[in-house]
PDB file of C-alpha atoms in Angstrom:
ATOM      1  CA  UNK A   1     256.753 123.103  32.154  1.00 49.00           C
ATOM      2  CA  UNK A   2     259.300 122.878  29.360  1.00 50.00           C
ATOM      3  CA  UNK A   3     260.163 126.070  27.479  1.00 50.00           C
ATOM      4  CA  UNK A   4     260.731 123.891  24.421  1.00 58.00           C
ATOM      5  CA  UNK A   5     257.200 122.558  24.679  1.00 58.00           C
ATOM      6  CA  UNK A   6     255.839 126.090  25.014  1.00 70.00           C
ATOM      7  CA  UNK A   7     257.722 127.085  21.856  1.00 79.00           C
ATOM      8  CA  UNK A   8     256.227 124.039  20.158  1.00 83.00           C
ATOM      9  CA  UNK A   9     252.745 125.366  20.998  1.00 87.00           C
ATOM     10  CA  UNK A  10     253.614 128.738  19.477  1.00 84.00           C
ATOM     11  CA  UNK A  11     254.813 127.044  16.309  1.00 87.00           C
ATOM     12  CA  UNK A  12     251.549 125.117  16.081  1.00 87.00           C
ATOM     13  CA  UNK A  13     249.640 128.379  16.211  1.00 88.00           C
ATOM     14  CA  UNK A  14     251.750 129.699  13.335  1.00 87.00           C
ATOM     15  CA  UNK A  15     250.903 126.606  11.300  1.00 89.00           C
ATOM     16  CA  UNK A  16     247.183 127.046  12.037  1.00 87.00           C
ATOM     17  CA  UNK A  17     247.270 130.672  10.943  1.00 85.00           C
ATOM     18  CA  UNK A  18     248.977 129.739   7.694  1.00 88.00           C
ATOM     19  CA  UNK A  19     246.458 126.949   7.066  1.00 86.00           C
ATOM     20  CA  UNK A  20     243.479 129.244   7.709  1.00 84.00           C
ATOM     21  CA  UNK A  21     244.571 132.728   6.542  1.00 84.00           C
ATOM     22  CA  UNK A  22     240.995 134.002   6.409  1.00 84.00           C
ATOM     23  CA  UNK A  23     240.149 132.937   9.979  1.00 83.00           C
ATOM     24  CA  UNK A  24     241.003 135.030  13.045  1.00 83.00           C
ATOM     25  CA  UNK A  25     242.847 132.557  15.270  1.00 85.00           C
ATOM     26  CA  UNK A  26     243.859 133.887  18.672  1.00 81.00           C
ATOM     27  CA  UNK A  27     247.138 132.691  20.172  1.00 86.00           C
ATOM     28  CA  UNK A  28     246.412 131.802  23.791  1.00 89.00           C
ATOM     29  CA  UNK A  29     248.134 129.810  26.520  1.00 91.00           C
ATOM     30  CA  UNK A  30     250.675 130.881  29.140  1.00 92.00           C
ATOM     31  CA  UNK A  31     250.315 134.615  29.760  1.00 91.00           C
ATOM     32  CA  UNK A  32     253.936 135.099  30.809  1.00 89.00           C
ATOM     33  CA  UNK A  33     256.356 132.172  30.657  1.00 88.00           C
ATOM     34  CA  UNK A  34     258.700 133.357  33.428  1.00 91.00           C
ATOM     35  CA  UNK A  35     255.834 134.126  35.806  1.00 93.00           C
ATOM     36  CA  UNK A  36     254.114 130.796  35.095  1.00 94.00           C
ATOM     37  CA  UNK A  37     257.292 128.850  35.751  1.00 91.00           C
ATOM     38  CA  UNK A  38     257.870 130.682  39.033  1.00 94.00           C
ATOM     39  CA  UNK A  39     254.313 130.176  40.338  1.00 95.00           C
ATOM     40  CA  UNK A  40     253.969 127.708  43.203  1.00 93.00           C
ATOM     41  CA  UNK A  41     250.712 126.452  41.695  1.00 96.00           C
ATOM     42  CA  UNK A  42     250.279 126.012  37.940  1.00 97.00           C
ATOM     43  CA  UNK A  43     246.770 127.229  37.084  1.00 98.00           C
ATOM     44  CA  UNK A  44     245.127 126.774  33.695  1.00 98.00           C
ATOM     45  CA  UNK A  45     241.925 128.646  32.932  1.00 97.00           C
ATOM     46  CA  UNK A  46     239.825 127.158  30.135  1.00 97.00           C
ATOM     47  CA  UNK A  47     237.231 129.396  28.486  1.00 93.00           C
ATOM     48  CA  UNK A  48     234.940 128.974  25.499  1.00 90.00           C
ATOM     49  CA  UNK A  49     236.173 131.494  22.957  1.00 84.00           C
ATOM     50  CA  UNK A  50     237.803 134.901  22.719  1.00 76.00           C
ATOM     51  CA  UNK A  51     235.366 137.401  21.252  1.00 67.00           C
ATOM     52  CA  UNK A  52     234.979 140.949  20.101  1.00 56.00           C
ATOM     53  CA  UNK A  53     232.094 143.365  20.271  1.00 48.00           C
ATOM     54  CA  UNK A  54     231.216 146.980  19.460  1.00 47.00           C
ATOM     55  CA  UNK A  55     233.599 146.941  16.506  1.00 46.00           C
ATOM     56  CA  UNK A  56     236.601 146.393  18.798  1.00 50.00           C
ATOM     57  CA  UNK A  57     238.285 143.495  17.056  1.00 49.00           C
ATOM     58  CA  UNK A  58     241.527 142.400  18.714  1.00 53.00           C
ATOM     59  CA  UNK A  59     243.603 139.623  17.188  1.00 58.00           C
ATOM     60  CA  UNK A  60     246.787 140.092  19.221  1.00 66.00           C
ATOM     61  CA  UNK A  61     247.925 137.215  21.478  1.00 71.00           C
ATOM     62  CA  UNK A  62     245.904 136.748  24.652  1.00 73.00           C
ATOM     63  CA  UNK A  63     248.892 137.256  26.921  1.00 77.00           C
ATOM     64  CA  UNK A  64     249.702 140.599  25.311  1.00 80.00           C
ATOM     65  CA  UNK A  65     246.102 141.741  25.833  1.00 79.00           C
ATOM     66  CA  UNK A  66     246.290 140.937  29.548  1.00 83.00           C
ATOM     67  CA  UNK A  67     249.736 142.497  30.007  1.00 82.00           C
ATOM     68  CA  UNK A  68     248.538 145.689  28.328  1.00 83.00           C
ATOM     69  CA  UNK A  69     245.549 145.835  30.690  1.00 81.00           C
ATOM     70  CA  UNK A  70     247.834 145.402  33.700  1.00 81.00           C
ATOM     71  CA  UNK A  71     250.252 148.067  32.455  1.00 80.00           C
ATOM     72  CA  UNK A  72     247.385 150.504  31.952  1.00 80.00           C
ATOM     73  CA  UNK A  73     245.871 149.520  35.331  1.00 80.00           C
ATOM     74  CA  UNK A  74     242.441 148.917  33.816  1.00 79.00           C
ATOM     75  CA  UNK A  75     241.966 145.190  34.392  1.00 81.00           C
ATOM     76  CA  UNK A  76     238.623 146.030  36.044  1.00 77.00           C
ATOM     77  CA  UNK A  77     237.317 147.184  32.659  1.00 77.00           C
ATOM     78  CA  UNK A  78     236.971 143.513  31.725  1.00 83.00           C
ATOM     79  CA  UNK A  79     234.756 141.728  34.298  1.00 85.00           C
ATOM     80  CA  UNK A  80     235.997 138.330  33.086  1.00 88.00           C
ATOM     81  CA  UNK A  81     239.666 139.164  33.702  1.00 90.00           C
ATOM     82  CA  UNK A  82     238.868 140.944  36.953  1.00 92.00           C
ATOM     83  CA  UNK A  83     237.186 137.860  38.428  1.00 94.00           C
ATOM     84  CA  UNK A  84     239.831 135.503  37.088  1.00 95.00           C
ATOM     85  CA  UNK A  85     242.457 137.777  38.676  1.00 95.00           C
ATOM     86  CA  UNK A  86     240.722 137.644  42.051  1.00 97.00           C
ATOM     87  CA  UNK A  87     240.520 133.837  42.029  1.00 98.00           C
ATOM     88  CA  UNK A  88     244.127 133.544  40.817  1.00 98.00           C
ATOM     89  CA  UNK A  89     245.260 135.748  43.692  1.00 98.00           C
ATOM     90  CA  UNK A  90     243.262 133.685  46.175  1.00 98.00           C
ATOM     91  CA  UNK A  91     244.665 130.349  45.029  1.00 98.00           C
ATOM     92  CA  UNK A  92     248.257 131.501  44.607  1.00 98.00           C
ATOM     93  CA  UNK A  93     248.374 133.487  47.855  1.00 97.00           C
ATOM     94  CA  UNK A  94     246.202 131.160  49.977  1.00 96.00           C
ATOM     95  CA  UNK A  95     243.858 134.086  50.544  1.00 96.00           C
ATOM     96  CA  UNK A  96     240.368 132.663  50.654  1.00 96.00           C
ATOM     97  CA  UNK A  97     238.562 135.553  52.300  1.00 97.00           C
ATOM     98  CA  UNK A  98     237.113 137.709  49.534  1.00 97.00           C
ATOM     99  CA  UNK A  99     236.869 140.746  51.797  1.00 96.00           C
ATOM    100  CA  UNK A 100     240.650 140.738  52.295  1.00 97.00           C
ATOM    101  CA  UNK A 101     241.525 140.786  48.603  1.00 97.00           C
ATOM    102  CA  UNK A 102     243.556 143.770  47.378  1.00 96.00           C
ATOM    103  CA  UNK A 103     242.652 145.987  44.434  1.00 92.00           C
ATOM    104  CA  UNK A 104     241.892 144.075  41.217  1.00 90.00           C
ATOM    105  CA  UNK A 105     244.970 145.545  39.513  1.00 90.00           C
ATOM    106  CA  UNK A 106     247.109 144.001  42.266  1.00 93.00           C
ATOM    107  CA  UNK A 107     245.292 140.680  41.876  1.00 94.00           C
ATOM    108  CA  UNK A 108     245.970 140.845  38.133  1.00 93.00           C
ATOM    109  CA  UNK A 109     249.693 140.373  38.741  1.00 92.00           C
ATOM    110  CA  UNK A 110     248.860 136.880  39.997  1.00 95.00           C
ATOM    111  CA  UNK A 111     246.563 136.281  37.020  1.00 95.00           C
ATOM    112  CA  UNK A 112     249.622 136.922  34.843  1.00 93.00           C
ATOM    113  CA  UNK A 113     251.186 133.813  36.395  1.00 95.00           C
ATOM    114  CA  UNK A 114     248.529 131.530  34.904  1.00 96.00           C
ATOM    115  CA  UNK A 115     247.627 130.109  31.505  1.00 95.00           C
ATOM    116  CA  UNK A 116     244.402 130.851  29.622  1.00 94.00           C
ATOM    117  CA  UNK A 117     243.239 128.385  26.963  1.00 95.00           C
ATOM    118  CA  UNK A 118     240.200 128.921  24.777  1.00 93.00           C
ATOM    119  CA  UNK A 119     238.640 125.626  23.643  1.00 95.00           C
ATOM    120  CA  UNK A 120     237.625 127.282  20.349  1.00 92.00           C
ATOM    121  CA  UNK A 121     240.645 129.088  18.912  1.00 89.00           C
ATOM    122  CA  UNK A 122     238.659 131.238  16.494  1.00 85.00           C
ATOM    123  CA  UNK A 123     237.671 134.784  17.383  1.00 78.00           C
ATOM    124  CA  UNK A 124     233.919 134.914  17.846  1.00 74.00           C
ATOM    125  CA  UNK A 125     231.370 137.260  19.304  1.00 65.00           C
ATOM    126  CA  UNK A 126     229.638 137.446  22.667  1.00 60.00           C
ATOM    127  CA  UNK A 127     226.624 135.514  21.397  1.00 62.00           C
ATOM    128  CA  UNK A 128     228.281 132.458  19.839  1.00 69.00           C
ATOM    129  CA  UNK A 129     225.928 129.482  20.084  1.00 85.00           C
ATOM    130  CA  UNK A 130     226.967 126.390  22.026  1.00 87.00           C
ATOM    131  CA  UNK A 131     227.065 124.394  18.792  1.00 91.00           C
ATOM    132  CA  UNK A 132     229.663 126.821  17.428  1.00 89.00           C
ATOM    133  CA  UNK A 133     231.807 126.406  20.552  1.00 91.00           C
ATOM    134  CA  UNK A 134     231.522 122.607  20.479  1.00 94.00           C
ATOM    135  CA  UNK A 135     232.413 122.445  16.791  1.00 93.00           C
ATOM    136  CA  UNK A 136     235.372 124.731  17.435  1.00 92.00           C
ATOM    137  CA  UNK A 137     236.575 122.529  20.277  1.00 95.00           C
ATOM    138  CA  UNK A 138     236.359 119.428  18.113  1.00 95.00           C
ATOM    139  CA  UNK A 139     238.290 121.264  15.394  1.00 92.00           C
ATOM    140  CA  UNK A 140     241.113 122.377  17.689  1.00 93.00           C
ATOM    141  CA  UNK A 141     241.065 119.849  20.530  1.00 94.00           C
ATOM    142  CA  UNK A 142     244.373 118.276  19.500  1.00 93.00           C
ATOM    143  CA  UNK A 143     246.027 121.633  20.183  1.00 93.00           C
ATOM    144  CA  UNK A 144     244.035 122.097  23.406  1.00 96.00           C
ATOM    145  CA  UNK A 145     245.196 118.695  24.667  1.00 95.00           C
ATOM    146  CA  UNK A 146     248.746 119.479  23.590  1.00 93.00           C
ATOM    147  CA  UNK A 147     248.620 122.646  25.679  1.00 94.00           C
ATOM    148  CA  UNK A 148     247.485 120.692  28.736  1.00 95.00           C
ATOM    149  CA  UNK A 149     250.313 118.185  28.263  1.00 92.00           C
ATOM    150  CA  UNK A 150     252.893 120.941  27.770  1.00 91.00           C
ATOM    151  CA  UNK A 151     251.866 123.250  30.607  1.00 93.00           C
ATOM    152  CA  UNK A 152     251.283 120.447  33.165  1.00 94.00           C
ATOM    153  CA  UNK A 153     248.818 122.404  35.312  1.00 96.00           C
ATOM    154  CA  UNK A 154     248.104 121.587  38.950  1.00 97.00           C
ATOM    155  CA  UNK A 155     244.662 123.179  38.696  1.00 98.00           C
ATOM    156  CA  UNK A 156     242.387 123.295  35.643  1.00 98.00           C
ATOM    157  CA  UNK A 157     239.454 125.717  35.926  1.00 98.00           C
ATOM    158  CA  UNK A 158     236.908 125.135  33.167  1.00 97.00           C
ATOM    159  CA  UNK A 159     234.428 128.004  32.775  1.00 94.00           C
ATOM    160  CA  UNK A 160     231.332 127.129  30.754  1.00 91.00           C
ATOM    161  CA  UNK A 161     227.743 126.103  31.408  1.00 85.00           C
ATOM    162  CA  UNK A 162     226.227 122.646  31.585  1.00 85.00           C
ATOM    163  CA  UNK A 163     225.070 122.642  27.971  1.00 87.00           C
ATOM    164  CA  UNK A 164     228.717 122.137  27.022  1.00 92.00           C
ATOM    165  CA  UNK A 165     229.314 119.249  29.433  1.00 92.00           C
ATOM    166  CA  UNK A 166     230.894 117.228  26.628  1.00 94.00           C
ATOM    167  CA  UNK A 167     233.925 119.532  26.734  1.00 95.00           C
ATOM    168  CA  UNK A 168     234.803 119.237  30.472  1.00 94.00           C
ATOM    169  CA  UNK A 169     234.231 115.483  30.212  1.00 93.00           C
ATOM    170  CA  UNK A 170     236.599 115.254  27.227  1.00 95.00           C
ATOM    171  CA  UNK A 171     239.263 117.266  29.056  1.00 95.00           C
ATOM    172  CA  UNK A 172     239.000 115.056  32.140  1.00 93.00           C
ATOM    173  CA  UNK A 173     239.077 111.957  29.950  1.00 92.00           C
ATOM    174  CA  UNK A 174     242.245 113.163  28.222  1.00 93.00           C
ATOM    175  CA  UNK A 175     243.982 113.705  31.568  1.00 91.00           C
ATOM    176  CA  UNK A 176     242.735 110.596  33.372  1.00 88.00           C
ATOM    177  CA  UNK A 177     241.811 108.046  30.730  1.00 83.00           C
ATOM    178  CA  UNK A 178     238.430 107.628  32.435  1.00 80.00           C
ATOM    179  CA  UNK A 179     235.285 107.958  30.321  1.00 74.00           C
ATOM    180  CA  UNK A 180     233.239 109.874  32.879  1.00 75.00           C
ATOM    181  CA  UNK A 181     234.159 112.087  35.787  1.00 79.00           C
ATOM    182  CA  UNK A 182     232.637 111.702  39.261  1.00 81.00           C
ATOM    183  CA  UNK A 183     232.174 115.403  39.944  1.00 88.00           C
ATOM    184  CA  UNK A 184     231.909 116.692  43.496  1.00 85.00           C
ATOM    185  CA  UNK A 185     228.646 118.653  43.323  1.00 82.00           C
ATOM    186  CA  UNK A 186     228.694 120.120  46.833  1.00 75.00           C
ATOM    187  CA  UNK A 187     228.625 123.615  45.306  1.00 77.00           C
ATOM    188  CA  UNK A 188     225.937 124.377  42.722  1.00 79.00           C
ATOM    189  CA  UNK A 189     228.105 127.003  41.001  1.00 87.00           C
ATOM    190  CA  UNK A 190     231.339 125.011  40.825  1.00 92.00           C
ATOM    191  CA  UNK A 191     231.771 121.270  40.536  1.00 93.00           C
ATOM    192  CA  UNK A 192     235.102 119.641  41.278  1.00 94.00           C
ATOM    193  CA  UNK A 193     237.132 116.502  40.842  1.00 93.00           C
ATOM    194  CA  UNK A 194     240.650 115.379  41.632  1.00 91.00           C
ATOM    195  CA  UNK A 195     242.830 113.058  39.622  1.00 87.00           C
ATOM    196  CA  UNK A 196     246.209 112.223  41.115  1.00 81.00           C
ATOM    197  CA  UNK A 197     247.833 115.647  41.512  1.00 85.00           C
ATOM    198  CA  UNK A 198     245.476 117.622  39.273  1.00 94.00           C
ATOM    199  CA  UNK A 199     242.422 119.471  40.601  1.00 96.00           C
ATOM    200  CA  UNK A 200     239.593 119.967  38.109  1.00 96.00           C
ATOM    201  CA  UNK A 201     237.118 122.787  38.761  1.00 96.00           C
ATOM    202  CA  UNK A 202     234.118 123.300  36.486  1.00 95.00           C
ATOM    203  CA  UNK A 203     232.474 126.653  37.003  1.00 94.00           C
ATOM    204  CA  UNK A 204     230.147 129.000  35.184  1.00 89.00           C
ATOM    205  CA  UNK A 205     231.746 131.590  32.939  1.00 87.00           C
ATOM    206  CA  UNK A 206     232.886 134.652  34.949  1.00 87.00           C
ATOM    207  CA  UNK A 207     230.227 136.763  33.245  1.00 81.00           C
ATOM    208  CA  UNK A 208     227.371 134.260  33.534  1.00 72.00           C
ATOM    209  CA  UNK A 209     223.999 135.906  34.061  1.00 60.00           C
ATOM    210  CA  UNK A 210     220.896 133.965  33.080  1.00 54.00           C
ATOM    211  CA  UNK A 211     222.279 130.610  34.203  1.00 52.00           C
ATOM    212  CA  UNK A 212     222.520 131.725  37.829  1.00 56.00           C
ATOM    213  CA  UNK A 213     219.310 133.661  38.286  1.00 56.00           C
ATOM    214  CA  UNK A 214     220.108 137.058  39.710  1.00 63.00           C
ATOM    215  CA  UNK A 215     223.585 137.011  38.192  1.00 69.00           C
ATOM    216  CA  UNK A 216     227.069 136.174  39.348  1.00 80.00           C
ATOM    217  CA  UNK A 217     228.778 138.656  41.655  1.00 89.00           C
ATOM    218  CA  UNK A 218     232.552 138.945  42.089  1.00 92.00           C
ATOM    219  CA  UNK A 219     232.286 137.464  45.561  1.00 93.00           C
ATOM    220  CA  UNK A 220     230.025 134.579  44.536  1.00 91.00           C
ATOM    221  CA  UNK A 221     232.339 133.578  41.684  1.00 93.00           C
ATOM    222  CA  UNK A 222     235.402 133.762  43.953  1.00 96.00           C
ATOM    223  CA  UNK A 223     233.849 131.837  46.836  1.00 95.00           C
ATOM    224  CA  UNK A 224     232.396 129.050  44.690  1.00 94.00           C
ATOM    225  CA  UNK A 225     235.736 128.189  43.078  1.00 96.00           C
ATOM    226  CA  UNK A 226     237.936 128.663  46.145  1.00 96.00           C
ATOM    227  CA  UNK A 227     235.648 126.686  48.457  1.00 95.00           C
ATOM    228  CA  UNK A 228     235.513 123.768  46.033  1.00 95.00           C
ATOM    229  CA  UNK A 229     239.300 123.874  45.680  1.00 96.00           C
ATOM    230  CA  UNK A 230     239.715 123.722  49.457  1.00 95.00           C
ATOM    231  CA  UNK A 231     237.302 120.763  49.705  1.00 92.00           C
ATOM    232  CA  UNK A 232     239.350 118.779  47.210  1.00 93.00           C
ATOM    233  CA  UNK A 233     242.794 119.655  48.538  1.00 93.00           C
ATOM    234  CA  UNK A 234     242.151 119.531  52.280  1.00 85.00           C
ATOM    235  CA  UNK A 235     240.332 116.187  52.355  1.00 58.00           C
TER     236      UNK A 235
END
């Protein structure tokens, strides 16, 4: 990953903010440049949209939010970050037994070595409709694709439900040039595909509830992603 390319992404965010001064655009991407560069595996998480609730409106860069949570040792206060931290630790440390994971605040140090990209760059709320997310992706997809090209991830983990299938397909198409992806569906909670040296994992959002019946536990989220990753990399 080129530092120059990362700086180019930051400049593009500045341009967006100047173009849309009345829109809350959240700067996302690599959480910590030095940690990302040092990681043995470059992991990119792709989520729908950063959001605020209960009057707690944060517009600071995503990486700063995560670093503050790690500093204050309260990463577990955000279930999404907690589960992403656990998976990040598993993939980066080759620790695929959930029961042997350390405390979530320890796992979060590995999460800091990843990149997080929201497909809709505008700050939303927890109940944004799928149409809003899709429109946001189409509005900002040039920047999303630029981030993929700049960060050169080894693993892309896309977290969104099947109603937004157009987005994972577009991301795979950008990376491979193929119109449709032949997903490995051996796990109902996480589909996978591999293109050259990039592993694509399409999972439910870390806080999915209705889509998976009784809800998504920490262990179920971890196992679904890690098991699919092992299937694709050990074959």
